[in-house]
Amino acid sequence: MKRFQAFKYELQSNGEQQRQMRRFAGSCRYVFNKALALQQARYEHGEKKLGYAGLCKRLTEWRNSTETAWLSDAPVHPLQQSLKDLERAYANFFATRAEFPRFKKKGRHDRFRYPDPKQIKLDQANSRLFLPKLGWIRYRNSRKVLGEVRNVTVSQSGGTWFVSIQTKREIEQPVHPATSMVGIDMGITRFATLSDGSHIEPLNSFRTHQQALAKAQRAMSRKTKFSQNWGKAKAKVSQLHARIGNARRDFLHKTTTTISKNHAMVCLEDLQVRNMSTSAAGSSDSPGRHVKAKSGLNTSILDQGWFEFRRQLEYKQVWRGGEVLAVPPRNTSRTCPCCGHVSADNRQTQAQFACVECGYANHADVVGAINILARGHRVAACGESVHQGHSVKQEPTEATMREVTHV
């Protein structure tokens, strides 16, 4: 099978290279915004949207124009990649996978990509990388790059520049070393509760740094905008955001790696995190209810990183030959795993579950994980998709049947 993997490193660039990278990121941002403005203007005038080829012709005009001649100082392939990113953003919008493309802001997600591997040279022995119009750049070589280099993305986070090297390599079809199957219930008080009764405490990275971040943001608000002191205060805020994100990613990677190593099949609730974390403020005509409580819940959900947890777990299971099964979450914490009775009265409190029919009692999160595992068993063994309490017969996939054989 083909395995695509990205290896990310911290760049050890000099001052001139950092200035060049800021210029290149700014050029790519300018091209993206200018192309987006052009597409919006054509739509307002009733004209057809330009495709990638048409935008590339406009890019050539912009590079040769006297007003934007500075675009020619940046490498052309990253600029063309910005146009491809815009095309992908439009495709995701029309496919209802994302919102309408928005203009990029300076200082937020500054990055650019070299898509042509022929222009990239990697010297792992000397921990350096050659990129067009940047030359040889040293990087902090923390692990070996495996596979054939496909593209390179240069990005900035918290005032530090990083390089992400995406590779492709052929590997044998993996067979998961474990034979167990587990259900996982996601929560706020408990980050993850497993069907075997164990649970993982949440990190709460944002909550930990919330006061320090608020203090830094208040200090930045008192500074004159775009002054040197304002720039220093903004850099401190960016560093705090980077620290929060790094701690969350480190926690999620360690957690998903441990679960993936120990279980061949993992059953999760098919949670719509975006819908669960939407604002309840409403509008002036129709204001929402319990806005403050819902805001706190949204912050906790996003701080836990449920979507990222599932994303990491899915690709790590594929790499190890395992599988992740998503089951509908309806009534997982209200169904008695002993007698099957479903009632809201079974869960009198947030933590305790007590069946009003048979008297079975346990922690509510453990009950949810057990029910998730039971639904996952029906999907894996019978090819059933449990949808809102009903079973719908489906043909089992090849991957599912392979994992059932291992289990």
mmCIF file of N, CA, C and O in Angstrom, residues 64-125:
data_model
loop_
_atom_site.group_PDB
_atom_site.id
_atom_site.type_symbol
_atom_site.label_atom_id
_atom_site.label_comp_id
_atom_site.label_asym_id
_atom_site.label_seq_id
_atom_site.Cartn_x
_atom_site.Cartn_y
_atom_site.Cartn_z
ATOM 1 N N ASN A 64 4.291 40.587 -14.334
ATOM 2 C CA ASN A 64 4.926 41.464 -15.329
ATOM 3 C C ASN A 64 4.482 42.908 -15.198
ATOM 4 O O ASN A 64 5.041 43.784 -15.890
ATOM 5 N N SER A 65 3.487 43.183 -14.379
ATOM 6 C CA SER A 65 2.994 44.553 -14.225
ATOM 7 C C SER A 65 3.973 45.370 -13.387
ATOM 8 O O SER A 65 4.642 44.860 -12.483
ATOM 9 N N THR A 66 4.048 46.661 -13.687
ATOM 10 C CA THR A 66 4.951 47.542 -12.929
ATOM 11 C C THR A 66 4.446 47.769 -11.507
ATOM 12 O O THR A 66 5.236 48.017 -10.596
ATOM 13 N N GLU A 67 3.125 47.683 -11.288
ATOM 14 C CA GLU A 67 2.570 47.916 -9.953
ATOM 15 C C GLU A 67 2.860 46.757 -9.007
ATOM 16 O O GLU A 67 3.041 46.968 -7.802
ATOM 17 N N THR A 68 2.876 45.552 -9.534
ATOM 18 C CA THR A 68 3.115 44.375 -8.689
ATOM 19 C C THR A 68 4.325 43.588 -9.186
ATOM 20 O O THR A 68 4.335 42.355 -9.175
ATOM 21 N N ALA A 69 5.351 44.301 -9.616
ATOM 22 C CA ALA A 69 6.553 43.628 -10.118
ATOM 23 C C ALA A 69 7.276 42.865 -9.018
ATOM 24 O O ALA A 69 8.047 41.943 -9.296
ATOM 25 N N TRP A 70 7.030 43.227 -7.763
ATOM 26 C CA TRP A 70 7.696 42.546 -6.644
ATOM 27 C C TRP A 70 7.250 41.089 -6.521
ATOM 28 O O TRP A 70 7.918 40.288 -5.846
ATOM 29 N N LEU A 71 6.143 40.735 -7.196
ATOM 30 C CA LEU A 71 5.724 39.341 -7.170
ATOM 31 C C LEU A 71 6.719 38.433 -7.882
ATOM 32 O O LEU A 71 6.811 37.234 -7.581
ATOM 33 N N SER A 72 7.468 38.990 -8.838
ATOM 34 C CA SER A 72 8.449 38.184 -9.565
ATOM 35 C C SER A 72 9.633 37.796 -8.693
ATOM 36 O O SER A 72 10.411 36.911 -9.061
ATOM 37 N N ASP A 73 9.793 38.461 -7.537
ATOM 38 C CA ASP A 73 10.881 38.084 -6.630
ATOM 39 C C ASP A 73 10.595 36.771 -5.909
ATOM 40 O O ASP A 73 11.527 36.106 -5.432
ATOM 41 N N ALA A 74 9.324 36.401 -5.809
ATOM 42 C CA ALA A 74 8.949 35.153 -5.148
ATOM 43 C C ALA A 74 8.958 34.010 -6.154
ATOM 44 O O ALA A 74 8.723 34.225 -7.349
ATOM 45 N N PRO A 75 9.217 32.786 -5.724
ATOM 46 C CA PRO A 75 9.170 31.642 -6.643
ATOM 47 C C PRO A 75 7.760 31.447 -7.180
ATOM 48 O O PRO A 75 6.767 31.628 -6.472
ATOM 49 N N VAL A 76 7.670 31.082 -8.455
ATOM 50 C CA VAL A 76 6.372 31.045 -9.123
ATOM 51 C C VAL A 76 5.525 29.859 -8.677
ATOM 52 O O VAL A 76 4.283 29.960 -8.606
ATOM 53 N N HIS A 77 6.145 28.729 -8.346
ATOM 54 C CA HIS A 77 5.357 27.554 -7.989
ATOM 55 C C HIS A 77 4.541 27.749 -6.708
ATOM 56 O O HIS A 77 3.374 27.346 -6.654
ATOM 57 N N PRO A 78 5.080 28.335 -5.651
ATOM 58 C CA PRO A 78 4.224 28.617 -4.486
ATOM 59 C C PRO A 78 3.083 29.574 -4.797
ATOM 60 O O PRO A 78 1.995 29.443 -4.221
ATOM 61 N N LEU A 79 3.309 30.537 -5.711
ATOM 62 C CA LEU A 79 2.224 31.441 -6.089
ATOM 63 C C LEU A 79 1.119 30.682 -6.828
ATOM 64 O O LEU A 79 -0.073 30.910 -6.592
ATOM 65 N N GLN A 80 1.514 29.788 -7.707
ATOM 66 C CA GLN A 80 0.518 28.969 -8.399
ATOM 67 C C GLN A 80 -0.204 28.036 -7.432
ATOM 68 O O GLN A 80 -1.401 27.766 -7.600
ATOM 69 N N GLN A 81 0.501 27.574 -6.420
ATOM 70 C CA GLN A 81 -0.128 26.724 -5.418
ATOM 71 C C GLN A 81 -1.205 27.485 -4.659
ATOM 72 O O GLN A 81 -2.226 26.907 -4.265
ATOM 73 N N SER A 82 -1.033 28.788 -4.440
ATOM 74 C CA SER A 82 -2.056 29.607 -3.797
ATOM 75 C C SER A 82 -3.335 29.628 -4.631
ATOM 76 O O SER A 82 -4.449 29.579 -4.085
ATOM 77 N N LEU A 83 -3.182 29.668 -5.952
ATOM 78 C CA LEU A 83 -4.357 29.618 -6.822
ATOM 79 C C LEU A 83 -5.032 28.255 -6.757
ATOM 80 O O LEU A 83 -6.270 28.159 -6.801
ATOM 81 N N LYS A 84 -4.235 27.188 -6.642
ATOM 82 C CA LYS A 84 -4.821 25.854 -6.476
ATOM 83 C C LYS A 84 -5.571 25.752 -5.156
ATOM 84 O O LYS A 84 -6.633 25.119 -5.070
ATOM 85 N N ASP A 85 -5.018 26.386 -4.111
ATOM 86 C CA ASP A 85 -5.704 26.382 -2.820
ATOM 87 C C ASP A 85 -7.045 27.095 -2.911
ATOM 88 O O ASP A 85 -8.033 26.669 -2.289
ATOM 89 N N LEU A 86 -7.096 28.177 -3.674
ATOM 90 C CA LEU A 86 -8.357 28.894 -3.854
ATOM 91 C C LEU A 86 -9.366 28.033 -4.618
ATOM 92 O O LEU A 86 -10.550 27.995 -4.268
ATOM 93 N N GLU A 87 -8.894 27.326 -5.644
ATOM 94 C CA GLU A 87 -9.779 26.435 -6.383
ATOM 95 C C GLU A 87 -10.329 25.337 -5.479
ATOM 96 O O GLU A 87 -11.512 24.985 -5.548
ATOM 97 N N ARG A 88 -9.480 24.799 -4.618
ATOM 98 C CA ARG A 88 -9.937 23.765 -3.699
ATOM 99 C C ARG A 88 -10.937 24.326 -2.697
ATOM 100 O O ARG A 88 -11.900 23.656 -2.315
ATOM 101 N N ALA A 89 -10.715 25.568 -2.240
ATOM 102 C CA ALA A 89 -11.649 26.196 -1.310
ATOM 103 C C ALA A 89 -13.023 26.375 -1.946
ATOM 104 O O ALA A 89 -14.057 26.149 -1.305
ATOM 105 N N TYR A 90 -13.060 26.767 -3.226
ATOM 106 C CA TYR A 90 -14.333 26.894 -3.931
ATOM 107 C C TYR A 90 -15.001 25.525 -4.091
ATOM 108 O O TYR A 90 -16.221 25.395 -3.922
ATOM 109 N N ALA A 91 -14.208 24.503 -4.415
ATOM 110 C CA ALA A 91 -14.771 23.161 -4.589
ATOM 111 C C ALA A 91 -15.357 22.650 -3.275
ATOM 112 O O ALA A 91 -16.440 22.045 -3.261
ATOM 113 N N ASN A 92 -14.677 22.896 -2.166
ATOM 114 C CA ASN A 92 -15.204 22.479 -0.865
ATOM 115 C C ASN A 92 -16.480 23.229 -0.509
ATOM 116 O O ASN A 92 -17.387 22.670 0.120
ATOM 117 N N PHE A 93 -16.546 24.497 -0.909
ATOM 118 C CA PHE A 93 -17.758 25.277 -0.626
ATOM 119 C C PHE A 93 -18.947 24.752 -1.425
ATOM 120 O O PHE A 93 -20.041 24.549 -0.877
ATOM 121 N N PHE A 94 -18.747 24.501 -2.715
ATOM 122 C CA PHE A 94 -19.849 24.014 -3.546
ATOM 123 C C PHE A 94 -20.258 22.601 -3.157
ATOM 124 O O PHE A 94 -21.410 22.205 -3.391
ATOM 125 N N ALA A 95 -19.337 21.849 -2.555
ATOM 126 C CA ALA A 95 -19.666 20.499 -2.083
ATOM 127 C C ALA A 95 -20.183 20.515 -0.652
ATOM 128 O O ALA A 95 -20.335 19.435 -0.060
ATOM 129 N N THR A 96 -20.424 21.722 -0.097
ATOM 130 C CA THR A 96 -20.940 21.911 1.270
ATOM 131 C C THR A 96 -20.039 21.271 2.318
ATOM 132 O O THR A 96 -20.500 20.811 3.359
ATOM 133 N N ARG A 97 -18.729 21.223 2.037
ATOM 134 C CA ARG A 97 -17.778 20.725 3.020
ATOM 135 C C ARG A 97 -17.133 21.842 3.826
ATOM 136 O O ARG A 97 -16.480 21.584 4.835
ATOM 137 N N ALA A 98 -17.292 23.090 3.387
ATOM 138 C CA ALA A 98 -16.663 24.213 4.067
ATOM 139 C C ALA A 98 -17.451 25.475 3.751
ATOM 140 O O ALA A 98 -18.348 25.486 2.885
ATOM 141 N N GLU A 99 -17.110 26.553 4.446
ATOM 142 C CA GLU A 99 -17.752 27.838 4.202
ATOM 143 C C GLU A 99 -17.140 28.506 2.976
ATOM 144 O O GLU A 99 -16.161 28.020 2.396
ATOM 145 N N PHE A 100 -17.721 29.644 2.607
ATOM 146 C CA PHE A 100 -17.218 30.369 1.442
ATOM 147 C C PHE A 100 -15.800 30.864 1.715
ATOM 148 O O PHE A 100 -15.479 31.245 2.843
ATOM 149 N N PRO A 101 -14.923 30.833 0.705
ATOM 150 C CA PRO A 101 -13.528 31.272 0.920
ATOM 151 C C PRO A 101 -13.462 32.698 1.467
ATOM 152 O O PRO A 101 -14.206 33.585 1.039
ATOM 153 N N ARG A 102 -12.564 32.895 2.425
ATOM 154 C CA ARG A 102 -12.388 34.198 3.045
ATOM 155 C C ARG A 102 -10.994 34.735 2.755
ATOM 156 O O ARG A 102 -10.067 33.970 2.491
ATOM 157 N N PHE A 103 -10.867 36.048 2.829
ATOM 158 C CA PHE A 103 -9.582 36.676 2.588
ATOM 159 C C PHE A 103 -8.617 36.346 3.722
ATOM 160 O O PHE A 103 -9.005 36.283 4.890
ATOM 161 N N LYS A 104 -7.359 36.120 3.358
ATOM 162 C CA LYS A 104 -6.339 35.790 4.345
ATOM 163 C C LYS A 104 -5.802 37.053 5.000
ATOM 164 O O LYS A 104 -5.648 38.093 4.346
ATOM 165 N N LYS A 105 -5.507 36.936 6.286
ATOM 166 C CA LYS A 105 -5.040 38.066 7.070
ATOM 167 C C LYS A 105 -3.559 37.922 7.372
ATOM 168 O O LYS A 105 -3.082 36.819 7.650
ATOM 169 N N LYS A 106 -2.864 39.030 7.333
ATOM 170 C CA LYS A 106 -1.425 39.013 7.596
ATOM 171 C C LYS A 106 -1.153 38.581 9.039
ATOM 172 O O LYS A 106 -1.818 39.016 9.968
ATOM 173 N N GLY A 107 -0.192 37.687 9.192
ATOM 174 C CA GLY A 107 0.194 37.227 10.515
ATOM 175 C C GLY A 107 -0.561 36.007 10.995
ATOM 176 O O GLY A 107 -0.256 35.482 12.064
ATOM 177 N N ARG A 108 -1.534 35.540 10.234
ATOM 178 C CA ARG A 108 -2.308 34.364 10.617
ATOM 179 C C ARG A 108 -2.087 33.263 9.579
ATOM 180 O O ARG A 108 -2.408 33.427 8.402
ATOM 181 N N HIS A 109 -1.523 32.164 10.005
ATOM 182 C CA HIS A 109 -1.268 31.009 9.138
ATOM 183 C C HIS A 109 -0.400 31.411 7.942
ATOM 184 O O HIS A 109 -0.710 31.079 6.786
ATOM 185 N N ASP A 110 0.683 32.141 8.211
ATOM 186 C CA ASP A 110 1.620 32.495 7.141
ATOM 187 C C ASP A 110 2.349 31.237 6.688
ATOM 188 O O ASP A 110 3.035 30.583 7.484
ATOM 189 N N ARG A 111 2.199 30.903 5.409
ATOM 190 C CA ARG A 111 2.831 29.710 4.885
ATOM 191 C C ARG A 111 2.871 29.760 3.370
ATOM 192 O O ARG A 111 2.154 30.539 2.735
ATOM 193 N N PHE A 112 3.698 28.912 2.789
ATOM 194 C CA PHE A 112 3.744 28.728 1.341
ATOM 195 C C PHE A 112 4.310 27.343 1.064
ATOM 196 O O PHE A 112 5.011 26.767 1.893
ATOM 197 N N ARG A 113 3.968 26.813 -0.120
ATOM 198 C CA ARG A 113 4.307 25.426 -0.432
ATOM 199 C C ARG A 113 5.049 25.334 -1.760
ATOM 200 O O ARG A 113 4.686 26.006 -2.729
ATOM 201 N N TYR A 114 6.063 24.478 -1.769
ATOM 202 C CA TYR A 114 6.763 24.107 -2.992
ATOM 203 C C TYR A 114 6.196 22.768 -3.460
ATOM 204 O O TYR A 114 6.500 21.718 -2.889
ATOM 205 N N PRO A 115 5.377 22.747 -4.518
ATOM 206 C CA PRO A 115 4.724 21.493 -4.917
ATOM 207 C C PRO A 115 5.567 20.615 -5.837
ATOM 208 O O PRO A 115 5.230 19.440 -6.041
ATOM 209 N N ASP A 116 6.650 21.141 -6.402
ATOM 210 C CA ASP A 116 7.442 20.390 -7.378
ATOM 211 C C ASP A 116 8.632 19.733 -6.685
ATOM 212 O O ASP A 116 9.558 20.421 -6.240
ATOM 213 N N PRO A 117 8.654 18.401 -6.574
ATOM 214 C CA PRO A 117 9.780 17.753 -5.885
ATOM 215 C C PRO A 117 11.105 17.871 -6.630
ATOM 216 O O PRO A 117 12.168 17.682 -6.026
ATOM 217 N N LYS A 118 11.058 18.181 -7.941
ATOM 218 C CA LYS A 118 12.295 18.303 -8.702
ATOM 219 C C LYS A 118 13.114 19.516 -8.270
ATOM 220 O O LYS A 118 14.333 19.560 -8.495
ATOM 221 N N GLN A 119 12.459 20.498 -7.667
ATOM 222 C CA GLN A 119 13.157 21.707 -7.240
ATOM 223 C C GLN A 119 13.663 21.618 -5.799
ATOM 224 O O GLN A 119 14.267 22.568 -5.308
ATOM 225 N N ILE A 120 13.411 20.505 -5.142
ATOM 226 C CA ILE A 120 13.728 20.355 -3.719
ATOM 227 C C ILE A 120 14.888 19.383 -3.567
ATOM 228 O O ILE A 120 14.903 18.316 -4.190
ATOM 229 N N LYS A 121 15.840 19.742 -2.742
ATOM 230 C CA LYS A 121 16.976 18.865 -2.438
ATOM 231 C C LYS A 121 17.041 18.671 -0.924
ATOM 232 O O LYS A 121 17.045 19.649 -0.173
ATOM 233 N N LEU A 122 17.100 17.421 -0.505
ATOM 234 C CA LEU A 122 17.144 17.089 0.923
ATOM 235 C C LEU A 122 18.467 16.407 1.239
ATOM 236 O O LEU A 122 18.782 15.358 0.670
ATOM 237 N N ASP A 123 19.219 16.990 2.155
ATOM 238 C CA ASP A 123 20.492 16.441 2.609
ATOM 239 C C ASP A 123 20.356 16.109 4.088
ATOM 240 O O ASP A 123 20.659 16.937 4.963
ATOM 241 N N GLN A 124 19.884 14.893 4.365
ATOM 242 C CA GLN A 124 19.637 14.515 5.758
ATOM 243 C C GLN A 124 20.922 14.337 6.543
ATOM 244 O O GLN A 124 20.943 14.566 7.760
ATOM 245 N N ALA A 125 21.985 13.927 5.877
ATOM 246 C CA ALA A 125 23.250 13.706 6.583
ATOM 247 C C ALA A 125 23.767 14.985 7.212
ATOM 248 O O ALA A 125 24.345 14.968 8.307
#
